[in-house]
Coordinates of C-alpha atoms in Angstrom, one line a residue:
Chain A
M151 CA 2.1 -52.1 -46.1
I152 CA -0.7 -54.7 -45.6
E153 CA -1.9 -55.9 -42.2
A154 CA -4.7 -58.4 -42.1
H155 CA -6.2 -59.6 -38.9
N156 CA -8.4 -62.7 -38.4
L157 CA -9.8 -62.6 -41.9
S158 CA -12.6 -65.0 -42.7
L159 CA -14.9 -65.2 -45.7
K160 CA -17.9 -67.4 -45.7
M161 CA -20.2 -68.0 -48.7
G162 CA -23.2 -70.0 -47.8
P163 CA -22.0 -73.2 -46.1
H164 CA -18.5 -72.8 -47.5
C165 CA -15.7 -71.3 -45.6
L166 CA -13.4 -69.8 -48.3
L167 CA -11.0 -68.1 -45.9
N168 CA -10.6 -69.2 -42.3
N169 CA -9.1 -66.8 -39.7
L170 CA -6.1 -65.6 -41.6
S171 CA -3.7 -63.0 -40.3
L172 CA -0.6 -61.7 -42.1
T173 CA 1.6 -58.6 -42.4
V174 CA 3.6 -57.5 -45.5
R175 CA 5.9 -54.6 -44.6
S176 CA 7.1 -52.1 -47.2
G177 CA 10.0 -53.4 -49.1
E178 CA 9.0 -57.0 -48.4
L179 CA 8.0 -59.8 -50.8
L180 CA 5.5 -62.3 -49.5
A181 CA 4.9 -65.4 -51.7
V182 CA 1.6 -67.2 -51.2
L183 CA 1.6 -70.9 -52.1
G184 CA -1.1 -73.5 -52.0
A185 CA -2.9 -76.2 -54.0
N186 CA -5.6 -75.3 -56.5
G187 CA -8.6 -74.0 -54.7
A188 CA -6.8 -73.3 -51.5
G189 CA -8.0 -69.7 -51.4
K190 CA -5.0 -67.8 -52.7
S191 CA -6.9 -65.7 -55.3
T192 CA -9.8 -65.2 -52.8
L193 CA -7.4 -63.8 -50.3
L194 CA -6.0 -61.5 -52.9
K195 CA -9.5 -60.2 -53.7
V196 CA -10.2 -59.6 -50.1
L197 CA -6.9 -57.8 -49.5
G198 CA -7.3 -55.8 -52.7
G199 CA -10.8 -54.7 -51.5
Q200 CA -12.7 -56.3 -54.3
W201 CA -14.6 -58.7 -52.0
P202 CA -15.6 -57.7 -48.5
A203 CA -14.5 -60.1 -45.7
S204 CA -17.2 -61.8 -43.5
S205 CA -15.1 -60.9 -40.5
G206 CA -11.7 -59.6 -39.6
T207 CA -9.9 -56.4 -40.7
V208 CA -7.6 -55.3 -43.5
R209 CA -5.4 -52.3 -42.9
M210 CA -3.4 -50.7 -45.7
N211 CA -0.6 -48.3 -44.6
G212 CA -2.1 -48.3 -41.1
T213 CA -5.7 -47.3 -42.2
D214 CA -8.7 -49.5 -42.5
L215 CA -9.1 -50.6 -46.2
N216 CA -12.8 -49.6 -46.1
A217 CA -11.9 -46.1 -45.2
Y218 CA -10.5 -45.6 -48.7
S219 CA -12.7 -45.1 -51.8
K220 CA -12.1 -47.2 -54.8
A221 CA -10.3 -44.3 -56.6
E222 CA -8.1 -43.7 -53.5
R223 CA -7.0 -47.4 -53.3
A224 CA -6.1 -47.3 -57.0
R225 CA -3.6 -44.5 -56.3
F226 CA -1.4 -46.6 -54.0
R227 CA -1.9 -50.2 -54.9
A228 CA -1.9 -52.0 -58.2
I229 CA -3.1 -55.5 -59.0
M230 CA -1.9 -57.9 -61.7
P231 CA -4.6 -60.4 -62.4
Q232 CA -4.1 -63.9 -63.7
S233 CA -5.5 -63.0 -67.1
T234 CA -6.9 -59.9 -68.7
P235 CA -9.4 -60.2 -71.5
L236 CA -9.0 -57.5 -74.1
A237 CA -10.5 -58.1 -77.5
F238 CA -10.2 -54.5 -78.9
P239 CA -7.2 -53.7 -81.1
F240 CA -5.4 -51.2 -78.9
L241 CA -1.7 -50.5 -79.6
V242 CA 0.5 -52.1 -77.0
W243 CA 1.7 -48.8 -75.6
E244 CA -2.0 -47.6 -75.4
V245 CA -2.8 -50.5 -73.2
V246 CA 0.1 -49.6 -70.9
A247 CA -1.0 -46.0 -70.8
L248 CA -4.4 -47.1 -69.5
G249 CA -2.5 -47.9 -66.2
R250 CA -2.4 -44.1 -65.6
T251 CA -6.2 -43.9 -65.4
P252 CA -6.4 -43.2 -61.6
F253 CA -4.1 -40.2 -62.0
G254 CA -5.8 -38.5 -64.9
F255 CA -4.5 -38.0 -68.4
R256 CA -1.8 -36.1 -70.0
S257 CA -0.9 -35.4 -73.6
R258 CA -0.7 -38.4 -75.9
A259 CA 3.1 -37.9 -76.5
R260 CA 3.9 -37.9 -72.7
E261 CA 1.7 -40.9 -72.1
R262 CA 3.5 -42.7 -74.8
L263 CA 6.9 -41.9 -73.4
Q264 CA 6.0 -43.1 -70.0
A265 CA 4.4 -46.2 -71.4
L266 CA 7.7 -46.9 -73.3
D267 CA 9.7 -46.8 -70.1
M268 CA 7.3 -49.3 -68.5
L269 CA 7.5 -51.6 -71.5
T270 CA 11.3 -51.4 -71.2
L271 CA 11.1 -52.7 -67.7
T272 CA 9.2 -55.8 -68.8
E273 CA 11.4 -56.1 -71.9
T274 CA 8.5 -55.6 -74.3
E275 CA 9.4 -52.1 -75.7
H276 CA 9.9 -53.7 -79.2
L277 CA 6.2 -54.5 -79.2
A278 CA 5.1 -50.9 -78.4
E279 CA 3.5 -50.2 -81.8
R280 CA 2.0 -53.6 -82.4
R281 CA -1.7 -54.4 -81.8
F282 CA -2.2 -55.9 -78.4
T283 CA -4.5 -58.6 -79.8
Q284 CA -1.8 -59.9 -82.1
L285 CA 0.6 -60.8 -79.2
S286 CA 1.3 -64.3 -77.8
G287 CA 0.0 -65.2 -74.4
G288 CA 3.3 -64.6 -72.7
E289 CA 3.8 -61.2 -74.4
M290 CA 0.3 -60.2 -73.4
Q291 CA 1.1 -61.0 -69.8
R292 CA 4.3 -59.0 -69.8
V293 CA 2.5 -56.0 -71.4
Q294 CA -0.2 -56.2 -68.8
L295 CA 2.5 -56.2 -66.2
A296 CA 3.9 -53.0 -67.7
R297 CA 0.4 -51.5 -67.4
V298 CA 0.2 -52.5 -63.7
L299 CA 3.7 -51.0 -63.2
N300 CA 2.6 -47.8 -64.9
Q301 CA -0.2 -47.5 -62.4
L302 CA 2.1 -48.3 -59.4
L303 CA 5.0 -46.1 -60.4
S304 CA 2.7 -43.2 -61.4
S305 CA 1.8 -43.0 -57.7
S306 CA 3.6 -40.6 -55.5
A307 CA 2.3 -42.3 -52.4
P308 CA 5.1 -43.0 -49.9
Q309 CA 3.9 -46.6 -49.3
K310 CA 2.9 -48.6 -52.3
T311 CA 1.6 -52.1 -52.6
L312 CA 1.7 -54.5 -55.5
F313 CA -0.5 -57.7 -55.8
L314 CA 0.6 -60.3 -58.3
D315 CA -1.7 -63.3 -59.1
E316 CA 0.5 -65.9 -60.8
C317 CA 2.0 -63.3 -63.0
T318 CA 4.6 -65.7 -64.5
A319 CA 2.2 -68.4 -65.4
S320 CA 2.7 -68.3 -69.2
L321 CA 6.2 -66.9 -69.3
D322 CA 9.4 -68.7 -70.5
P323 CA 12.0 -69.5 -67.8
A324 CA 14.2 -66.5 -68.5
H325 CA 11.3 -64.1 -68.3
Q326 CA 10.0 -65.7 -65.1
H327 CA 13.3 -64.7 -63.5
Q328 CA 13.4 -61.4 -65.2
V329 CA 9.9 -60.5 -63.7
F330 CA 11.0 -61.6 -60.2
Q331 CA 14.2 -59.7 -60.4
L332 CA 12.2 -56.7 -61.4
V333 CA 9.8 -57.2 -58.5
R334 CA 12.8 -57.5 -56.1
A335 CA 14.0 -54.2 -57.5
L336 CA 10.6 -52.7 -56.7
T337 CA 10.9 -53.9 -53.1
R338 CA 14.1 -51.9 -52.8
L339 CA 11.9 -48.9 -53.8
N340 CA 9.9 -49.7 -50.7
V341 CA 7.0 -51.4 -52.4
A342 CA 5.2 -54.1 -50.4
V343 CA 4.5 -57.1 -52.7
F344 CA 1.9 -59.9 -52.2
A345 CA 2.5 -62.5 -54.9
I346 CA 0.7 -65.7 -55.5
V347 CA 3.3 -68.1 -56.9
H348 CA 3.0 -71.6 -58.2
D349 CA 6.7 -72.2 -58.9
I350 CA 8.2 -73.4 -55.6
N351 CA 11.8 -72.5 -56.6
L352 CA 10.9 -69.0 -57.8
A353 CA 9.3 -68.4 -54.4
A354 CA 12.3 -70.0 -52.7
Q355 CA 14.7 -67.8 -54.5
Y356 CA 13.0 -64.4 -54.3
A357 CA 10.5 -64.2 -51.5
D358 CA 11.3 -62.8 -48.0
Q359 CA 8.3 -64.7 -46.5
V360 CA 6.3 -67.6 -47.7
M361 CA 2.7 -68.4 -46.7
F362 CA 1.2 -71.8 -47.3
L363 CA -2.6 -71.9 -47.5
K364 CA -4.6 -75.1 -47.2
A365 CA -8.4 -75.2 -47.7
G366 CA -8.7 -71.5 -46.8
A367 CA -6.7 -71.8 -43.6
L368 CA -3.2 -70.9 -42.7
Q369 CA -0.8 -73.8 -42.9
S370 CA 2.4 -71.9 -42.2
L371 CA 3.8 -68.4 -42.5
G372 CA 7.4 -67.4 -41.9
A373 CA 10.8 -66.5 -43.4
T374 CA 11.4 -68.3 -46.7
T375 CA 14.7 -69.9 -45.4
E376 CA 12.8 -71.6 -42.5
E377 CA 9.4 -72.4 -44.0
M378 CA 10.3 -73.6 -47.5
T379 CA 10.8 -77.2 -46.6
P380 CA 9.9 -80.6 -48.0
E381 CA 7.6 -81.1 -45.0
Q382 CA 5.5 -78.0 -45.8
I383 CA 5.4 -78.8 -49.5
K384 CA 4.2 -82.3 -48.7
R385 CA 1.4 -80.9 -46.5
A386 CA 0.4 -78.2 -48.9
F387 CA 0.5 -80.1 -52.2
S388 CA 0.9 -83.8 -51.3
L389 CA 4.1 -83.6 -53.3
N390 CA 7.3 -85.4 -52.4
T391 CA 10.4 -83.2 -52.6
L392 CA 14.0 -83.2 -51.5
G393 CA 15.6 -80.2 -50.0
L394 CA 18.9 -78.9 -51.4
A395 CA 21.0 -75.8 -50.9
H396 CA 21.4 -73.2 -53.6
P397 CA 25.1 -73.5 -54.7
E398 CA 25.5 -69.7 -54.7
V399 CA 23.2 -68.1 -52.2
S400 CA 21.8 -69.2 -48.9
R401 CA 18.4 -70.0 -50.4
P402 CA 16.5 -73.3 -50.2
R403 CA 16.1 -75.4 -53.4
L404 CA 13.6 -78.2 -53.7
V405 CA 13.6 -81.0 -56.3
A406 CA 10.8 -83.4 -56.9
S407 CA 11.6 -86.9 -55.6
E408 CA 11.6 -90.0 -57.9
T409 CA 7.9 -90.6 -57.3
P410 CA 6.7 -87.1 -56.5
V411 CA 3.0 -87.8 -56.4
E412 CA 1.2 -91.0 -55.5
L413 CA -1.2 -91.8 -58.3
N414 CA -4.6 -93.0 -57.0
R415 CA -5.4 -96.7 -57.4
R416 CA -8.1 -96.2 -60.0
A417 CA -5.8 -94.2 -62.3
Q418 CA -3.1 -96.8 -61.8
S419 CA -5.4 -99.6 -62.8
I420 CA -6.7 -97.7 -65.9
L421 CA -3.1 -97.2 -67.0
Q422 CA -2.3 -100.8 -66.3
E423 CA -5.2 -102.0 -68.5
M424 CA -4.1 -99.7 -71.3
S425 CA -0.5 -101.0 -71.3
T426 CA -1.7 -104.6 -71.3
A427 CA -3.9 -103.9 -74.3
Q428 CA -1.1 -102.3 -76.1
A429 CA 1.2 -105.2 -75.4
Q430 CA -1.3 -107.6 -77.1
T431 CA -1.7 -105.5 -80.3
S432 CA 1.9 -104.5 -80.7
P433 CA 3.3 -107.8 -82.2
S434 CA 1.1 -107.4 -85.3
D435 CA 2.1 -103.8 -85.6
S436 CA 5.8 -104.7 -85.7
A437 CA 5.0 -107.5 -88.2
M438 CA 3.4 -105.0 -90.5
I439 CA 6.4 -102.7 -90.2
A440 CA 8.7 -105.6 -91.0
A441 CA 6.5 -106.6 -94.0
S442 CA 6.7 -103.1 -95.5
Chain B
M34 CA -5.0 -42.2 -90.4
T35 CA -4.2 -39.8 -87.6
T36 CA -6.9 -38.4 -85.3
Q37 CA -6.3 -34.8 -86.6
S38 CA -6.7 -35.6 -90.3
L39 CA -9.8 -37.7 -89.6
T40 CA -11.3 -34.9 -87.6
A41 CA -10.6 -32.4 -90.4
L42 CA -12.1 -34.8 -92.9
L43 CA -15.3 -35.4 -90.9
I44 CA -15.8 -31.6 -90.2
T45 CA -15.5 -31.0 -94.0
L46 CA -18.0 -33.8 -94.8
L47 CA -20.4 -32.5 -92.2
T48 CA -20.2 -28.9 -93.4
L49 CA -20.7 -29.9 -97.0
A50 CA -23.6 -32.1 -96.0
M51 CA -25.2 -29.2 -94.2
I52 CA -24.9 -26.8 -97.1
T53 CA -26.2 -29.4 -99.5
S54 CA -29.0 -30.2 -97.2
L55 CA -30.1 -26.6 -97.1
S56 CA -29.9 -26.1 -100.8
T57 CA -31.4 -29.4 -102.1
G58 CA -35.0 -30.3 -102.4
A59 CA -38.2 -29.4 -104.2
V60 CA -37.2 -25.7 -104.2
P61 CA -33.5 -25.4 -105.1
I62 CA -31.8 -22.6 -103.3
S63 CA -28.5 -21.2 -104.4
G64 CA -25.4 -21.0 -102.2
S65 CA -25.4 -17.2 -102.2
D66 CA -29.0 -17.1 -101.0
I67 CA -28.2 -19.5 -98.2
W68 CA -25.2 -17.5 -97.2
L69 CA -27.3 -14.3 -97.3
W70 CA -29.9 -15.9 -95.1
L71 CA -27.5 -17.6 -92.7
S72 CA -25.5 -14.4 -92.2
R73 CA -28.4 -12.1 -91.6
G74 CA -31.9 -13.4 -92.2
W75 CA -32.3 -15.7 -89.2
L76 CA -31.5 -12.8 -86.9
G77 CA -34.7 -11.0 -88.3
Q78 CA -32.8 -8.6 -90.5
D79 CA -34.2 -7.9 -94.0
T80 CA -32.5 -10.0 -96.7
Q81 CA -34.6 -9.2 -99.7
L82 CA -35.1 -12.9 -100.2
P83 CA -38.5 -14.1 -101.5
H84 CA -40.8 -15.1 -98.6
H85 CA -41.2 -18.7 -99.7
I86 CA -37.4 -19.2 -99.6
Q87 CA -37.2 -17.8 -96.1
I88 CA -40.0 -20.2 -95.1
V89 CA -38.4 -23.2 -96.7
L90 CA -35.0 -22.5 -95.1
G91 CA -36.2 -21.4 -91.7
D92 CA -39.2 -23.6 -91.0
I93 CA -38.5 -26.7 -93.0
R94 CA -34.9 -27.3 -93.9
L95 CA -33.1 -25.9 -90.8
P96 CA -35.0 -27.8 -88.1
R97 CA -34.8 -30.9 -90.2
L98 CA -31.0 -30.4 -90.7
L99 CA -30.4 -29.8 -87.0
M100 CA -32.5 -32.8 -85.9
G101 CA -30.7 -35.0 -88.4
A102 CA -27.3 -34.0 -87.2
L103 CA -28.2 -34.4 -83.5
I104 CA -29.8 -37.8 -84.0
G105 CA -26.9 -39.0 -86.2
A106 CA -24.4 -37.9 -83.6
S107 CA -26.3 -39.3 -80.6
L108 CA -26.9 -42.7 -82.3
A109 CA -23.2 -43.0 -83.2
M110 CA -21.9 -41.9 -79.8
A111 CA -24.4 -44.3 -78.1
G112 CA -23.3 -47.1 -80.4
A113 CA -19.6 -46.5 -79.5
S114 CA -20.3 -46.4 -75.8
I115 CA -22.6 -49.5 -75.9
Q116 CA -20.0 -51.4 -77.8
G117 CA -17.4 -50.5 -75.2
L118 CA -19.7 -51.3 -72.4
F119 CA -20.5 -54.8 -73.8
R120 CA -16.9 -55.3 -74.9
N121 CA -18.3 -56.3 -78.3
P122 CA -17.8 -54.3 -81.5
L123 CA -21.1 -55.8 -82.9
A124 CA -23.2 -54.4 -80.1
D125 CA -25.8 -51.8 -80.9
P126 CA -28.0 -49.4 -78.8
G127 CA -30.9 -51.6 -79.6
L128 CA -29.3 -54.3 -77.4
I129 CA -30.5 -52.5 -74.2
G130 CA -34.1 -52.4 -75.4
V131 CA -34.4 -48.7 -76.4
S132 CA -35.8 -49.5 -79.9
S133 CA -38.1 -52.3 -78.9
G134 CA -39.6 -50.2 -76.0
A135 CA -40.1 -47.2 -78.3
A136 CA -41.7 -49.4 -81.0
L137 CA -44.0 -51.1 -78.5
A138 CA -45.2 -47.8 -77.1
T139 CA -45.7 -46.2 -80.5
L140 CA -47.6 -49.1 -81.8
A141 CA -49.8 -49.0 -78.7
V142 CA -50.6 -45.3 -79.2
I143 CA -51.3 -45.8 -82.9
V144 CA -53.5 -48.9 -82.5
L145 CA -55.3 -48.1 -79.2
G146 CA -55.3 -44.3 -79.5
N147 CA -59.0 -44.2 -80.3
T148 CA -60.0 -46.7 -77.6
L149 CA -58.0 -47.8 -74.6
L150 CA -55.5 -44.9 -74.7
S151 CA -57.9 -42.1 -75.8
G152 CA -57.3 -40.3 -72.5
W153 CA -53.6 -40.2 -73.3
M154 CA -54.3 -38.9 -76.8
I155 CA -56.6 -36.1 -75.4
R156 CA -54.2 -35.1 -72.8
F157 CA -51.1 -34.8 -74.9
G158 CA -52.5 -34.1 -78.4
A159 CA -49.7 -33.8 -80.9
F160 CA -47.1 -34.8 -78.3
A161 CA -48.8 -38.2 -77.6
L162 CA -46.7 -40.2 -80.0
P163 CA -43.2 -38.8 -79.3
L164 CA -43.9 -38.9 -75.5
A165 CA -45.1 -42.5 -75.7
A166 CA -42.1 -43.5 -77.7
F167 CA -39.7 -41.8 -75.3
G168 CA -41.4 -43.2 -72.3
G169 CA -41.5 -46.7 -73.8
A170 CA -37.7 -46.5 -74.6
L171 CA -36.9 -45.5 -71.0
A172 CA -39.2 -48.0 -69.4
V173 CA -38.0 -51.1 -71.3
T174 CA -34.3 -50.1 -70.8
W175 CA -34.9 -49.6 -67.1
L176 CA -36.7 -53.0 -66.9
I177 CA -33.8 -54.8 -68.5
Y178 CA -31.3 -53.1 -66.2
W179 CA -33.4 -53.8 -63.1
I180 CA -33.7 -57.5 -64.0
A181 CA -30.0 -57.8 -64.6
R182 CA -29.3 -56.2 -61.2
K183 CA -31.6 -58.6 -59.4
T184 CA -29.6 -61.6 -60.7
A185 CA -26.5 -62.9 -58.9
D186 CA -23.9 -60.8 -60.6
N187 CA -24.6 -57.7 -62.5
R188 CA -22.5 -58.7 -65.5
V189 CA -22.5 -58.2 -69.2
T190 CA -23.9 -61.7 -70.0
T191 CA -26.9 -61.3 -67.8
L192 CA -27.6 -57.9 -69.3
I193 CA -27.5 -59.3 -72.8
L194 CA -29.7 -62.2 -71.9
A195 CA -32.2 -60.1 -70.1
G196 CA -32.2 -57.7 -73.1
V197 CA -32.8 -60.6 -75.5
A198 CA -35.7 -61.9 -73.4
I199 CA -37.4 -58.6 -72.9
T200 CA -37.0 -57.6 -76.5
A201 CA -38.6 -60.9 -77.6
F202 CA -41.4 -60.3 -75.2
S203 CA -42.1 -56.8 -76.3
G204 CA -41.8 -58.0 -79.9
A205 CA -44.6 -60.5 -79.1
V206 CA -46.8 -57.8 -77.6
S207 CA -46.2 -55.6 -80.6
G208 CA -47.2 -58.6 -82.7
I209 CA -50.5 -58.8 -80.9
L210 CA -51.1 -55.1 -81.5
T211 CA -50.2 -55.5 -85.1
Y212 CA -52.7 -58.2 -85.4
L213 CA -55.4 -55.9 -83.9
A214 CA -54.4 -52.9 -86.1
D215 CA -56.3 -51.9 -89.2
D216 CA -54.7 -51.1 -92.6
S217 CA -54.1 -47.4 -92.1
Q218 CA -52.7 -47.9 -88.6
L219 CA -50.4 -50.5 -89.9
R220 CA -49.3 -48.2 -92.6
S221 CA -48.4 -45.4 -90.2
F222 CA -46.6 -47.7 -87.9
T223 CA -44.6 -49.1 -90.8
F224 CA -43.5 -45.6 -91.9
W225 CA -42.6 -44.7 -88.3
S226 CA -40.5 -47.9 -88.0
M227 CA -38.6 -47.0 -91.1
G228 CA -37.7 -43.6 -89.7
S229 CA -38.1 -40.2 -91.3
L230 CA -37.0 -36.6 -90.8
A231 CA -39.6 -35.3 -93.3
S232 CA -42.0 -33.8 -90.8
V233 CA -39.5 -32.4 -88.2
T234 CA -40.6 -29.0 -86.9
W235 CA -39.1 -26.6 -84.4
R236 CA -41.5 -28.1 -81.8
D237 CA -40.1 -31.6 -82.3
L238 CA -36.6 -30.2 -82.0
A239 CA -37.6 -28.5 -78.8
I240 CA -38.9 -31.8 -77.3
A241 CA -36.0 -33.9 -78.3
S242 CA -32.9 -31.8 -78.4
P243 CA -32.3 -31.0 -74.7
W244 CA -32.0 -34.7 -73.9
I245 CA -29.8 -35.4 -77.0
V246 CA -27.6 -32.4 -76.3
L247 CA -27.2 -33.4 -72.7
A248 CA -26.1 -36.9 -73.8
L249 CA -23.7 -35.5 -76.5
V250 CA -22.0 -33.5 -73.8
L251 CA -21.8 -36.3 -71.3
F252 CA -20.9 -39.3 -73.5
P253 CA -17.3 -38.2 -74.1
L254 CA -16.8 -37.9 -70.3
M255 CA -17.4 -41.7 -70.1
A256 CA -14.4 -42.4 -72.3
P257 CA -11.6 -43.1 -69.8
A258 CA -13.9 -45.5 -67.9
L259 CA -15.0 -47.2 -71.0
N260 CA -11.4 -47.8 -72.1
V261 CA -10.8 -49.6 -68.8
M262 CA -14.1 -51.5 -69.0
L263 CA -12.7 -53.2 -72.1
M264 CA -10.3 -55.1 -69.8
G265 CA -13.2 -56.5 -67.6
D266 CA -14.8 -55.5 -64.4
S267 CA -12.0 -56.6 -62.1
V268 CA -9.4 -54.5 -63.9
C269 CA -11.9 -51.7 -63.6
E270 CA -11.9 -52.1 -59.8
H271 CA -8.2 -52.3 -59.7
L272 CA -7.9 -49.0 -61.5
G273 CA -10.4 -47.4 -59.1
I274 CA -13.5 -47.3 -61.4
D275 CA -16.9 -48.5 -60.3
A276 CA -18.0 -50.7 -63.2
S277 CA -21.7 -50.8 -62.1
Q278 CA -21.8 -47.0 -61.9
V279 CA -20.3 -46.7 -65.5
R280 CA -22.9 -49.2 -66.7
R281 CA -25.7 -47.3 -65.1
R282 CA -24.6 -44.0 -66.6
V283 CA -24.1 -45.3 -70.1
F284 CA -27.5 -47.0 -70.0
L285 CA -29.2 -43.8 -68.9
L286 CA -27.4 -41.6 -71.4
T287 CA -28.2 -44.1 -74.2
A288 CA -31.8 -44.4 -73.2
L289 CA -32.2 -40.6 -73.1
A290 CA -30.4 -39.8 -76.4
V291 CA -31.7 -42.7 -78.5
G292 CA -35.2 -42.6 -76.9
A293 CA -35.5 -38.9 -77.7
G294 CA -34.3 -39.4 -81.3
V295 CA -36.5 -42.3 -82.0
S296 CA -39.5 -40.5 -80.5
V297 CA -39.4 -37.7 -83.2
A298 CA -37.8 -39.5 -86.1
G299 CA -38.7 -43.2 -85.7
M300 CA -36.2 -46.0 -86.1
I301 CA -33.0 -45.2 -88.0
G302 CA -30.9 -48.3 -88.2
F303 CA -27.2 -49.1 -88.7
I304 CA -25.7 -45.8 -87.7
G305 CA -25.0 -46.9 -84.1
L306 CA -23.4 -50.1 -85.4
V307 CA -21.5 -49.1 -88.4
I308 CA -20.1 -45.6 -87.6
P309 CA -18.2 -46.5 -84.4
H310 CA -16.9 -49.6 -86.2
L311 CA -15.6 -47.5 -89.1
I312 CA -13.9 -44.9 -86.8
R313 CA -12.3 -47.7 -84.8
L314 CA -10.8 -49.1 -88.0
A315 CA -9.3 -45.7 -88.8
I316 CA -7.9 -44.6 -85.4
G317 CA -8.1 -47.5 -83.0
P318 CA -10.4 -48.2 -80.0
D319 CA -9.4 -45.4 -77.7
H320 CA -12.8 -44.0 -76.6
R321 CA -11.4 -40.5 -75.9
A322 CA -11.1 -40.0 -79.7
L323 CA -13.6 -42.7 -80.8
I324 CA -16.7 -41.2 -79.1
P325 CA -16.4 -37.6 -80.3
L326 CA -15.3 -38.6 -83.8
S327 CA -18.2 -41.1 -84.0
G328 CA -20.5 -38.3 -83.2
L329 CA -19.1 -36.1 -86.0
A330 CA -19.3 -39.0 -88.5
G331 CA -22.8 -40.0 -87.4
A332 CA -24.0 -36.4 -87.9
A333 CA -22.4 -36.2 -91.3
L334 CA -23.8 -39.6 -92.4
L335 CA -27.4 -38.9 -91.3
V336 CA -27.5 -35.5 -92.9
W337 CA -26.1 -36.9 -96.2
A338 CA -28.6 -39.8 -96.0
D339 CA -31.4 -37.2 -95.5
V340 CA -30.2 -35.4 -98.7
F341 CA -30.4 -38.7 -100.6
A342 CA -33.8 -39.5 -99.1
R343 CA -35.1 -36.2 -100.7
L344 CA -33.3 -36.7 -104.1
V345 CA -33.8 -40.4 -105.0
V346 CA -37.5 -40.4 -105.6
A347 CA -38.1 -36.6 -105.8
P348 CA -40.6 -35.0 -105.4
A349 CA -41.6 -37.8 -103.0
E350 CA -39.3 -38.9 -100.2
L351 CA -37.8 -42.2 -99.0
P352 CA -37.9 -42.9 -95.3
I353 CA -34.3 -42.2 -94.1
G354 CA -34.0 -45.5 -92.2
I355 CA -34.2 -47.3 -95.5
I356 CA -31.3 -45.2 -96.9
T357 CA -29.1 -45.8 -93.8
S358 CA -29.7 -49.5 -93.9
L359 CA -29.4 -49.6 -97.7
I360 CA -25.9 -48.1 -97.5
G361 CA -25.0 -49.4 -94.1
G362 CA -25.8 -53.1 -94.7
P363 CA -23.7 -53.9 -97.7
F364 CA -20.9 -51.6 -96.6
F365 CA -20.8 -53.4 -93.2
L366 CA -20.7 -56.8 -94.9
Y367 CA -17.8 -55.5 -97.1
L368 CA -15.9 -54.4 -94.0
L369 CA -16.5 -57.7 -92.3
M370 CA -15.1 -59.7 -95.2
K371 CA -12.2 -57.3 -95.8
Q372 CA -11.1 -56.8 -92.2
Q373 CA -12.4 -60.0 -90.7
D374 CA -9.6 -60.6 -88.3
R375 CA -8.4 -57.0 -87.8
S376 CA -11.6 -55.4 -86.7
L377 CA -13.4 -58.0 -84.7
Q378 CA -12.5 -60.2 -81.8
H379 CA -8.9 -60.9 -82.6
D380 CA -6.8 -58.4 -84.4

């Protein structure tokens, strides 16, 4: 369970986070949305304890975050970063086994068995004996998710928290849904999930709450069914959408409108010039094709 | 190759190297004499062995053998840890300034020992050179670490750049000292910088081995943290490990172990770079196996190299640093070309 109260983070003259408050209860999935640079990842770093806030408090499971040591935090919360650089040729299951680090080590055979279970959860068990460095970007991301799950599920803490930072960014559509179905299954195990999501419809389909951030400040926070609206999307991203209803479940659906984004004038004029120039040269091109 | 079979192979190689090292040299000693001496003589019991053989084994070959094994193990373990710390399989203990600091201090003592530093020479006598080398190694390493800490983020890139700058600077100061040196001083520095175990005594062993043994015991304890370090500082934090603390400890251990080794045996190149690389090719990058096995392999390689140093131009001796670089250089190039994409950045 995460409770943040009046969080602010200032760096020099810049206010990266401005007076944010939020609560994610156990078993709940909060999706955080916002334009690039809105402060989503910064908020995750502050809630995860990596960066200290300038003011405000973060409580995890009812206790102030700063009261836990780094090692203690790692035993009840796991964080999936946007990308994980790893240039050394570990086997895939060995990477997953590293997720157990906060809980000490066991025999290689037992670590491998547990890693294989985690790989099965992210549908990557067939990669177990491959070198991590040989995988594609999407496969790497799913293997790293298995490592994060290994950390989270090794924990015997009654209240666990999972942070996801755009964990579906390089996955194909089926695996994007597979990951979120898995995350939903985790919430049924009483895990609290804080997920930064870029895909509006993934958030609409799976999140209990959505939070829109704009320039480090709260734009809106509330139940997905109420807050996931074309008005909020317009404010957060300057993106024009139309609201639909999901045909099967009572979940919002949003589609981009015919002209979703207003191109700025300068870009429009550059494109105009280019198409005029092409119109002037194309007759000779077609003449050459005809001649050949 | 499995970890178990590699361990067995390396232990065999090390044992063979040790026996060969005791029996080979200007006075050949048979295996049975060595066994007799090892089983009884060194405990002070009478072995009926000729006196000169007891002297050669006890006062010359054994300290030399032990020093070689300890230095080889510490260089290789330090190399494995530094490569993990910098997330770069081509990193080397020299990267954190140990060697350049030791070289600078040694050169200073050799060149200025009769003038500016005569007080140092008088106070420490025969210990002056090893103490200076050890102190220089620690001081330059600490300076690099301190500068990197002062900058905005205490990250790998800053450390490497600070290391490059400080190494270049101490190289320049060494250059000035070289310019001031006379022929015999230059000669003794050149031999020091090529490394040698030829004159190792029990006293040298007593100076250097406590630090080295301490590091050999503590390096393997860093393994779980170093594994996680390979995924970057943030993942380290996520898994509850303090990245700065790991860096501090690995720095300190490397400076102690390598500094102590360099101070008694001079510069011995390539072991810290090649050995961890080889072991990683055989069993993968898990530091829990990589660090201890690198230690075994480093010890075996350096003892073998010492045997060759004695044999190649007998009765004279080659500096051991020449042997390690002579074998290590071409072998490393061969590995690079053969395993280009498997062993380096992208598997």
